[in-house]
PDB file of C-alpha atoms in Angstrom:
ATOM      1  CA  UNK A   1       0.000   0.000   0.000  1.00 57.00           C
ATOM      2  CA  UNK A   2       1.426   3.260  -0.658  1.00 65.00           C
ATOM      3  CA  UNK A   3       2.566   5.755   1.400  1.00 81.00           C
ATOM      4  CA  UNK A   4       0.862   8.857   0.128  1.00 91.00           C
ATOM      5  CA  UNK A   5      -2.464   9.358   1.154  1.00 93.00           C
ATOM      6  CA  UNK A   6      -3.746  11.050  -1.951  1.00 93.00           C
ATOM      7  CA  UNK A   7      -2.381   7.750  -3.892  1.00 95.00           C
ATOM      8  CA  UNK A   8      -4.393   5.713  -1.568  1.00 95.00           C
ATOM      9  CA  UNK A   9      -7.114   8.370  -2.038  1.00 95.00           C
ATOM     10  CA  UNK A  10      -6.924   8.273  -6.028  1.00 95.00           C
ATOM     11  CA  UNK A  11      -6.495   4.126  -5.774  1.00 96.00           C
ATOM     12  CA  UNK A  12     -10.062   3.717  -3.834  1.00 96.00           C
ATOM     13  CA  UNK A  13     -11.769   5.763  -5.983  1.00 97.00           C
ATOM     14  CA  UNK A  14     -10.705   3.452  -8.781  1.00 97.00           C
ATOM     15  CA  UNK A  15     -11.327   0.578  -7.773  1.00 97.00           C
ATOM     16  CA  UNK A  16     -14.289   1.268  -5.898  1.00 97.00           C
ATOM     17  CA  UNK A  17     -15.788   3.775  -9.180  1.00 97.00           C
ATOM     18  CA  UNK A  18     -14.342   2.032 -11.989  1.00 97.00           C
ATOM     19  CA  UNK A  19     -15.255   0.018 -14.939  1.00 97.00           C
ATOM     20  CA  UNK A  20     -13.253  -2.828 -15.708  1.00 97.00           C
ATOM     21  CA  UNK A  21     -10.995  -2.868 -19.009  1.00 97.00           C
ATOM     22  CA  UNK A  22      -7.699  -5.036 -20.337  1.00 97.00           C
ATOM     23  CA  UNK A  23      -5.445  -2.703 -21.783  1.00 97.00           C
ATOM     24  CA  UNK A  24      -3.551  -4.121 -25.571  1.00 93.00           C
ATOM     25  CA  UNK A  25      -5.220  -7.170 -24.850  1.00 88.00           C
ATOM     26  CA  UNK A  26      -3.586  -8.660 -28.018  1.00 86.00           C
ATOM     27  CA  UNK A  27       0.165  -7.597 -26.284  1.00 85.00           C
ATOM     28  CA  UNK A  28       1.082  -8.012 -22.659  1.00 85.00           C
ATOM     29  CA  UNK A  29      -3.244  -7.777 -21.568  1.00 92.00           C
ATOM     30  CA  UNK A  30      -3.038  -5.882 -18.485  1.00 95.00           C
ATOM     31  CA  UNK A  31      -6.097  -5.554 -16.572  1.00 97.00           C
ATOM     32  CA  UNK A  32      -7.283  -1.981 -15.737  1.00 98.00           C
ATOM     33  CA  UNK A  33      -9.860   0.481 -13.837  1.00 98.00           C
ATOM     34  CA  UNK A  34     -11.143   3.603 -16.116  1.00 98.00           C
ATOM     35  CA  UNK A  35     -13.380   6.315 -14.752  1.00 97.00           C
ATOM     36  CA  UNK A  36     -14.893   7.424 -17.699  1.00 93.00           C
ATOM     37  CA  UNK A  37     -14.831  11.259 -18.031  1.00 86.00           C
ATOM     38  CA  UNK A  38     -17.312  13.035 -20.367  1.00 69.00           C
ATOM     39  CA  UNK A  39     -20.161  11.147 -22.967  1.00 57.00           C
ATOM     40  CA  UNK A  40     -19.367  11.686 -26.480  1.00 54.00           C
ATOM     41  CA  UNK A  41     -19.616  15.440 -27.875  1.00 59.00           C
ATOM     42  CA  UNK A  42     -21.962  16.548 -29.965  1.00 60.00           C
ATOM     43  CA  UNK A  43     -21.020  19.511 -31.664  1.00 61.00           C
ATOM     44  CA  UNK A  44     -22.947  22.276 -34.061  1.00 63.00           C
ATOM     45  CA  UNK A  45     -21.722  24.687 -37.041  1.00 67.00           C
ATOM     46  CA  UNK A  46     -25.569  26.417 -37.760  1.00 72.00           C
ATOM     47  CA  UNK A  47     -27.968  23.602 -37.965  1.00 73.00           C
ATOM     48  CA  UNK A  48     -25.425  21.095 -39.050  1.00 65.00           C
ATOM     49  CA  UNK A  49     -24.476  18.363 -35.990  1.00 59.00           C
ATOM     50  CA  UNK A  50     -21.309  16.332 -35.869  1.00 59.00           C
ATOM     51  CA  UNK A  51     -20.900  13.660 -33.235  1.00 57.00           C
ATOM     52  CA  UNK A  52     -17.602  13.473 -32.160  1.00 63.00           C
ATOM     53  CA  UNK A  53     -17.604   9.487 -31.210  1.00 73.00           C
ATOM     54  CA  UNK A  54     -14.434  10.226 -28.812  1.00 81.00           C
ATOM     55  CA  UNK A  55     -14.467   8.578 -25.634  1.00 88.00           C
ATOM     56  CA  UNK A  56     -12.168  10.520 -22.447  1.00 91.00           C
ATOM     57  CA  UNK A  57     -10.950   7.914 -19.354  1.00 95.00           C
ATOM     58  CA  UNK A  58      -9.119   8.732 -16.489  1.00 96.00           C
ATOM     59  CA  UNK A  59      -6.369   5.549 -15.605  1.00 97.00           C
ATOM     60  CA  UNK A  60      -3.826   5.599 -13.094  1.00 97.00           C
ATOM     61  CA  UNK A  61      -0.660   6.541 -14.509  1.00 96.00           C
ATOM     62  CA  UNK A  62       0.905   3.145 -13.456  1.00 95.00           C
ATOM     63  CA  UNK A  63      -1.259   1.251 -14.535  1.00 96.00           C
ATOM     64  CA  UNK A  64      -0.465   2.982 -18.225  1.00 96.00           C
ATOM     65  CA  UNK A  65       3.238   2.961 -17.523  1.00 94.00           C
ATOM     66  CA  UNK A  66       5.245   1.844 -20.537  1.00 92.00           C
ATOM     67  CA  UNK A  67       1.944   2.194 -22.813  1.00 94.00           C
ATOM     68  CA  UNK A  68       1.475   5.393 -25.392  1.00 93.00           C
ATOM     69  CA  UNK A  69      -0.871   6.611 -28.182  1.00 94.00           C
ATOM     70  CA  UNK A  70      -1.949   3.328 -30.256  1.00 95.00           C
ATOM     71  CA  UNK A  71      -2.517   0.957 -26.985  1.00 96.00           C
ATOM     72  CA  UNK A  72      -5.854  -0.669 -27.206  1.00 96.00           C
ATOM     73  CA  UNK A  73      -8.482  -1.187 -24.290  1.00 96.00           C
ATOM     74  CA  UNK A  74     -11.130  -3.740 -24.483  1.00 96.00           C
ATOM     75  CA  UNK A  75     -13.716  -2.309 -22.674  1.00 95.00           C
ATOM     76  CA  UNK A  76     -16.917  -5.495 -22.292  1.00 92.00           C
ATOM     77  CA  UNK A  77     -15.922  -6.097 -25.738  1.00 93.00           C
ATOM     78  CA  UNK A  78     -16.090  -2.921 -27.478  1.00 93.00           C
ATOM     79  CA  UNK A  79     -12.101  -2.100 -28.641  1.00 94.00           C
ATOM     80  CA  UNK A  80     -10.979   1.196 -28.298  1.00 94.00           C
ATOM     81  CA  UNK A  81      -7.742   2.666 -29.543  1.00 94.00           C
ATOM     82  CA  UNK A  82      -5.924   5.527 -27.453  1.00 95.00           C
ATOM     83  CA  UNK A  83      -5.277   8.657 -30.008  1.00 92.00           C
ATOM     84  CA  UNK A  84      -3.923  10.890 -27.552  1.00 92.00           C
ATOM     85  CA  UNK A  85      -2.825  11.633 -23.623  1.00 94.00           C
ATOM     86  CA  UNK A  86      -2.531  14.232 -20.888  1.00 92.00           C
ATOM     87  CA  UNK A  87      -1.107  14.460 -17.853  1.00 93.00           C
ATOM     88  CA  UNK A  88      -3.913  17.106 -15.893  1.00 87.00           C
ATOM     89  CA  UNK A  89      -3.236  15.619 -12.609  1.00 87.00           C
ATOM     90  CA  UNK A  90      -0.622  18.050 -11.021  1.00 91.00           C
ATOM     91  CA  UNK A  91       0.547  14.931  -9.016  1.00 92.00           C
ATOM     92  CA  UNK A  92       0.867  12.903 -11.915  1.00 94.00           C
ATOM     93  CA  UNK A  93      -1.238  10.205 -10.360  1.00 96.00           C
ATOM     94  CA  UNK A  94      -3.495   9.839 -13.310  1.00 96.00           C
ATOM     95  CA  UNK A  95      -3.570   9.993 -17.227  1.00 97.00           C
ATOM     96  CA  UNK A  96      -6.536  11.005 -19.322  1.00 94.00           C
ATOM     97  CA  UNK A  97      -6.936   9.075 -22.808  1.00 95.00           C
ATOM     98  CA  UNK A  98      -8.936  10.410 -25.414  1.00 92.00           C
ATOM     99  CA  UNK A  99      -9.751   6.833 -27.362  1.00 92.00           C
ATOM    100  CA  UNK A 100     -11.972   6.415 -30.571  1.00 90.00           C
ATOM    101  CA  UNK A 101     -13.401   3.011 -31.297  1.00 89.00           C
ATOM    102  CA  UNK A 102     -11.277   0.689 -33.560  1.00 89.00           C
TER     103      UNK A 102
END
């Protein structure tokens, strides 16, 4: 268990709030908790609509260690490639992945 209590803090919440996932399950399968952070975005330009069919999750940043832009998660199933990551988290605890469906 680690020392810092914000790490516990951050750790409860996801495993106690997460969904389950395997991240690259076709590579080294590592199983994983995402919070998920926002629905898809729908967005308008006049009465046009565009559906933006990104998905955002929050992982812990060790459980993403040694993992970039490309990894997959399997989500229940539905496959979903990361396109891009941020570090918000000014403790660096956590890593948000913007994914789109593969």
């Amino acid at each position: 268990m680690p020392a810092d209590p914000f790490l516990r803090s951050v750790e409860d919440t996801f495993r106690r709030h997460g969904i389950a996932a395997v991240l690259d399950p076709d590579g080294v399968a590592r199983d994983v908790r995402l919070l998920p952070t926002r629905p898809d975005d729908v967005a308008g330009f006049g009465e046009l609509r565009i559906q933006d069919q990104t998905g955002i999750f929050e992982i812990l940043a060790s459980d993403f260690a040694g993992f970039a832009k490309g990894a997959i998660l399997d989500l229940g199933g539905e496959r979903r490639r990361v396109q891009h990551t941020r570090v918000r988290d000014p403790r660096r605890f956590k890593v948000t992945l913007d994914t789109v469906e593969v």
